[in-house]
């Protein structure tokens, strides 16, 4: 007999809060027994039904599984939580409270993977409320019948039992739905016509209509059990599929036979392409580059969607439907009928995954775009891409473009990032939607370098994550009102490592802040920002209707390091027209009312000890404050938990890093114990507030402790990097791993390094260019003139140097970043063994390069461009230094790239390897006794 599952509550150690179990069919066992026992040849074929599965969810742990879906009564959730002892048997359960006006439905939704609507499908759940009337049901979705207004597949609800015993728990359920589904199908054909394609309908959610009259309704849910699940991925319902095929029009049938070349035309208007927005309207969609993380957990971090690295399959599509996570993914080579009914979570196809979409890939992208536009209508989706240049050429091919911001260790100023985004977006105007790509972690090459160094020297693996720079980059991205933000990632957030845990918490916090302010940002336009004085911050104003949003971000940065305004005062000087507006501060996830101080020129706002990023809202409508409070309250609890944990980890790591540095004598400074002590005391004082759920006070105290930890880390970095302020790159320090840099600190001294292994690194020989020697390449010859020459005057050292010059051909300024890269100079290669520590030095002088993200990028073949050092505004000779460790035996070269228009002179390039034996004391030999 098949294994039977107990419906009793399981402890968390015995059974996860949600469990899906495959059970062998009793009919299969019976059929096998009959075959063994009897020898009679049966004329009829015995077909075992397909394997079924179950969901058992005790609903006793975070995150909440039910969410409020559609309603006709303006329902709004006011509280959703887990009660520790409010369940059926005194255990935990999920609870939700909402307010509603007059209406008939407030649908609570529990998503499940798409399953077939069979009579065997049965659900039971225990509920309790002070009001009767809650009804349980299944939501049936028709994947090929779309709502003409929303573009989403149509759905219907089939209801079962109703809750009738207020004040006590009762079990309600539903099953035997095939007859009701036939009636719903008849009604749908009556509404949409006999040609309506109702094939492959599936159940995608358990629902409860919790409406019980106007006012506040509270409902507890416990012990959910769903039996008889047959996933759509295990086969297509043959009956519905045949019915749907029979109802196809002649044009549809002929298009399907011919490969679907015309099936992308809408039935209602055969001459119009089916177009949907690449990103949902009215919000800032948060997308995570997926690396195998569970989608339900990704959703709990505040993400709306994921970007897959490969075409979707039935498993990920079912998981996405269940977790309410949308999907962006590379398209398959051709439409796959096996997953055709499961495509609803896919919002857009992503082209160019794993390759650089530069000017050379435009033709290839055009072919792919044309192919996707010709797919059957069921497979039609918007197309998005992330070109590295030539936006004007890619814009006609796609519906959305992702603008990837530069790596943060490059030290691009915040104003430059915004200017570069604005320039790029102006080239395409409103032809396509734009999103912003932000790295959620250091470059992968840097992570590998830091891990390799840690293993080589016996240091602990890197733990810290400088998440504040990611946060500031995200807030600056909002200044351009993007439709979505894509967080790039090369490693799973769910690995369990301390580094990835920090990433997950920081992304959760930042996502909550975006969601809180998104209603006022998504449709805003940039306006003149008020000037700010005092603490080093930049300010941007976004205007929408009668409400303005001020985004203030710290400009006290050094690479990926950030300082908040601890102890400083930020002063915002408002114009006279702003003096009459009501002002709120949202930094603590609450609409904190601020009163401007009148001045002779208008008014001013003062913020003492501002956070790394501040949000201020001003409006002529005082009622906006209530909307702000409601929006902030949705996310305040989780944001306070995340920020307090992040601050606690930061203070702990800061204390440990200073202790290690002092014990190892790697720092010549005394630990700023006062900063760390005050941070620890602040967290200790805030712990009761944190545990009591006082979100506003918790956030206020956590960000204070966070600011002191940031300043302490800044000072430690200066003590561990004696090369600063010269442009320097050290993987552990760029990563933020002071614990590794402490042990690697001896490499920062001059002793122990070999002689220069670049034989032509002095650049004195005028014949240094050629095979096996120095080389250079040029690009964008139609837009810029460039030259590389050997000079003998004005050198740094010796009789020769290299000079490169770039100037635009037309009147337009050259762009920055990869698109503005004109010249690349490459040194001869030097072979090194695996695990070798390397130091690269070069003297550089620059003139010009006045545009955003322009200059001379100095990097090597180990760290790559993403770890390069950008040099500009250096009219005097400046030494650039790169520390690296080879991961494997191979060739190492030094590269110099000129980005934008300007002139650079390069001299005295050196590549040395670490030889610690050269600084060890030499053995002293003594004569043998008796001789």
Tab-separated table of N, CA and C in Angstrom, residues 316-375:
chain	number	residue	atom	x	y	z
A	316	UNK	N	10.970	25.289	-13.340
A	316	UNK	CA	11.141	26.669	-12.884
A	316	UNK	C	9.877	27.478	-13.151
A	317	UNK	N	9.134	27.162	-14.218
A	317	UNK	CA	7.898	27.877	-14.492
A	317	UNK	C	6.835	27.559	-13.442
A	318	UNK	N	6.756	26.284	-13.040
A	318	UNK	CA	5.822	25.933	-11.987
A	318	UNK	C	6.181	26.564	-10.656
A	319	UNK	N	7.478	26.570	-10.346
A	319	UNK	CA	7.936	27.196	-9.104
A	319	UNK	C	7.661	28.694	-9.126
A	320	UNK	N	7.838	29.338	-10.280
A	320	UNK	CA	7.593	30.777	-10.379
A	320	UNK	C	6.115	31.097	-10.178
A	321	UNK	N	5.231	30.290	-10.753
A	321	UNK	CA	3.800	30.513	-10.558
A	321	UNK	C	3.420	30.372	-9.091
A	322	UNK	N	4.011	29.389	-8.452
A	322	UNK	CA	3.703	29.138	-7.047
A	322	UNK	C	4.242	30.251	-6.157
A	323	UNK	N	5.416	30.777	-6.474
A	323	UNK	CA	6.049	31.802	-5.630
A	323	UNK	C	5.657	33.217	-6.018
A	324	UNK	N	4.863	33.368	-7.071
A	324	UNK	CA	4.468	34.687	-7.570
A	324	UNK	C	5.690	35.517	-7.978
A	325	UNK	N	6.611	34.879	-8.636
A	325	UNK	CA	7.812	35.536	-9.129
A	325	UNK	C	7.787	35.520	-10.653
A	326	UNK	N	7.958	36.670	-11.265
A	326	UNK	CA	7.993	36.756	-12.721
A	326	UNK	C	9.361	36.326	-13.229
A	327	UNK	N	9.434	36.031	-14.524
A	327	UNK	CA	10.659	35.495	-15.105
A	327	UNK	C	11.048	36.294	-16.346
A	328	UNK	N	12.327	36.642	-16.407
A	328	UNK	CA	12.981	37.104	-17.628
A	328	UNK	C	14.009	36.033	-17.963
A	329	UNK	N	14.056	35.608	-19.204
A	329	UNK	CA	14.901	34.463	-19.527
A	329	UNK	C	15.312	34.493	-20.994
A	330	UNK	N	16.446	33.858	-21.316
A	330	UNK	CA	16.790	33.673	-22.729
A	330	UNK	C	15.743	32.778	-23.389
A	331	UNK	N	15.420	33.025	-24.627
A	331	UNK	CA	14.405	32.194	-25.286
A	331	UNK	C	14.980	30.833	-25.658
A	332	UNK	N	14.125	29.805	-25.738
A	332	UNK	CA	14.603	28.520	-26.240
A	332	UNK	C	14.879	28.619	-27.737
A	333	UNK	N	15.496	27.582	-28.286
A	333	UNK	CA	15.804	27.583	-29.715
A	333	UNK	C	14.538	27.615	-30.553
A	334	UNK	N	13.465	27.023	-30.047
A	334	UNK	CA	12.180	27.014	-30.737
A	334	UNK	C	11.092	26.767	-29.701
A	335	UNK	N	9.840	27.123	-30.007
A	335	UNK	CA	8.753	26.895	-29.044
A	335	UNK	C	8.634	25.422	-28.672
A	336	UNK	N	8.483	25.166	-27.381
A	336	UNK	CA	8.381	23.805	-26.869
A	336	UNK	C	6.936	23.548	-26.428
A	337	UNK	N	6.188	22.698	-27.115
A	337	UNK	CA	4.785	22.471	-26.737
A	337	UNK	C	4.612	21.959	-25.314
A	338	UNK	N	5.641	21.308	-24.756
A	338	UNK	CA	5.503	20.734	-23.415
A	338	UNK	C	5.316	21.798	-22.341
A	339	UNK	N	5.785	23.020	-22.575
A	339	UNK	CA	5.666	24.065	-21.553
A	339	UNK	C	4.783	25.209	-22.032
A	340	UNK	N	4.088	25.025	-23.132
A	340	UNK	CA	3.310	26.116	-23.718
A	340	UNK	C	2.253	26.646	-22.768
A	341	UNK	N	1.643	25.770	-21.977
A	341	UNK	CA	0.580	26.204	-21.063
A	341	UNK	C	1.109	26.843	-19.790
A	342	UNK	N	2.420	26.825	-19.603
A	342	UNK	CA	3.003	27.305	-18.341
A	342	UNK	C	3.751	28.613	-18.506
A	343	UNK	N	3.581	29.312	-19.619
A	343	UNK	CA	4.414	30.472	-19.943
A	343	UNK	C	4.010	31.750	-19.228
A	344	UNK	N	2.925	31.730	-18.469
A	344	UNK	CA	2.402	32.959	-17.881
A	344	UNK	C	3.428	33.748	-17.062
A	345	UNK	N	4.305	33.119	-16.259
A	345	UNK	CA	5.250	33.923	-15.466
A	345	UNK	C	6.289	34.670	-16.298
A	346	UNK	N	6.487	34.297	-17.564
A	346	UNK	CA	7.531	34.921	-18.378
A	346	UNK	C	7.053	36.295	-18.833
A	347	UNK	N	7.771	37.338	-18.433
A	347	UNK	CA	7.413	38.702	-18.819
A	347	UNK	C	8.119	39.145	-20.083
A	348	UNK	N	9.334	38.654	-20.321
A	348	UNK	CA	10.079	39.091	-21.506
A	348	UNK	C	11.185	38.092	-21.796
A	349	UNK	N	11.601	38.066	-23.051
A	349	UNK	CA	12.768	37.282	-23.460
A	349	UNK	C	14.005	38.170	-23.410
A	350	UNK	N	15.074	37.614	-22.881
A	350	UNK	CA	16.343	38.345	-22.736
A	350	UNK	C	17.309	37.805	-23.783
A	351	UNK	N	17.800	38.664	-24.661
A	351	UNK	CA	18.748	38.227	-25.680
A	351	UNK	C	20.140	38.753	-25.342
A	352	UNK	N	21.137	37.976	-25.730
A	352	UNK	CA	22.520	38.379	-25.484
A	352	UNK	C	23.082	37.886	-24.176
A	353	UNK	N	22.492	36.841	-23.593
A	353	UNK	CA	23.011	36.317	-22.333
A	353	UNK	C	24.394	35.705	-22.560
A	354	UNK	N	25.352	36.103	-21.717
A	354	UNK	CA	26.691	35.533	-21.785
A	354	UNK	C	27.573	36.106	-22.862
A	355	UNK	N	27.158	37.187	-23.521
A	355	UNK	CA	28.002	37.804	-24.541
A	355	UNK	C	27.879	39.312	-24.445
A	356	UNK	N	28.899	40.001	-24.946
A	356	UNK	CA	28.899	41.462	-24.921
A	356	UNK	C	28.171	41.968	-26.153
A	357	UNK	N	27.066	42.650	-25.943
A	357	UNK	CA	26.295	43.185	-27.059
A	357	UNK	C	26.884	44.533	-27.469
A	358	UNK	N	27.978	44.475	-28.226
A	358	UNK	CA	28.591	45.690	-28.738
A	358	UNK	C	28.144	45.914	-30.173
A	359	UNK	N	28.795	46.820	-30.874
A	359	UNK	CA	28.378	47.164	-32.236
A	359	UNK	C	28.534	45.999	-33.197
A	360	UNK	N	29.376	45.008	-32.864
A	360	UNK	CA	29.571	43.870	-33.767
A	360	UNK	C	28.438	42.861	-33.692
A	361	UNK	N	27.602	42.922	-32.647
A	361	UNK	CA	26.553	41.923	-32.446
A	361	UNK	C	25.178	42.404	-32.893
A	362	UNK	N	25.101	43.580	-33.509
A	362	UNK	CA	23.795	44.133	-33.873
A	362	UNK	C	23.083	43.233	-34.876
A	363	UNK	N	23.787	42.769	-35.890
A	363	UNK	CA	23.154	41.918	-36.902
A	363	UNK	C	22.646	40.608	-36.299
A	364	UNK	N	23.445	40.004	-35.410
A	364	UNK	CA	23.024	38.769	-34.761
A	364	UNK	C	21.789	39.011	-33.899
A	365	UNK	N	21.778	40.119	-33.170
A	365	UNK	CA	20.613	40.444	-32.342
A	365	UNK	C	19.388	40.707	-33.206
A	366	UNK	N	19.576	41.309	-34.379
A	366	UNK	CA	18.458	41.567	-35.280
A	366	UNK	C	17.833	40.261	-35.767
A	367	UNK	N	18.657	39.266	-36.063
A	367	UNK	CA	18.140	37.973	-36.495
A	367	UNK	C	17.340	37.304	-35.382
A	368	UNK	N	17.883	37.360	-34.151
A	368	UNK	CA	17.177	36.761	-33.016
A	368	UNK	C	15.856	37.474	-32.760
A	369	UNK	N	15.875	38.806	-32.806
A	369	UNK	CA	14.656	39.571	-32.581
A	369	UNK	C	13.605	39.243	-33.637
A	370	UNK	N	14.021	39.142	-34.903
A	370	UNK	CA	13.079	38.812	-35.967
A	370	UNK	C	12.472	37.428	-35.763
A	371	UNK	N	13.285	36.487	-35.330
A	371	UNK	CA	12.777	35.141	-35.070
A	371	UNK	C	11.727	35.160	-33.967
A	372	UNK	N	11.998	35.868	-32.875
A	372	UNK	CA	11.070	35.908	-31.747
A	372	UNK	C	9.777	36.633	-32.121
A	373	UNK	N	9.862	37.661	-32.946
A	373	UNK	CA	8.655	38.370	-33.375
A	373	UNK	C	7.753	37.469	-34.221
A	374	UNK	N	8.333	36.443	-34.835
A	374	UNK	CA	7.556	35.565	-35.680
A	374	UNK	C	7.026	34.329	-34.996
A	375	UNK	N	7.265	34.199	-33.698
A	375	UNK	CA	6.763	33.033	-32.980
A	375	UNK	C	5.249	33.109	-32.812
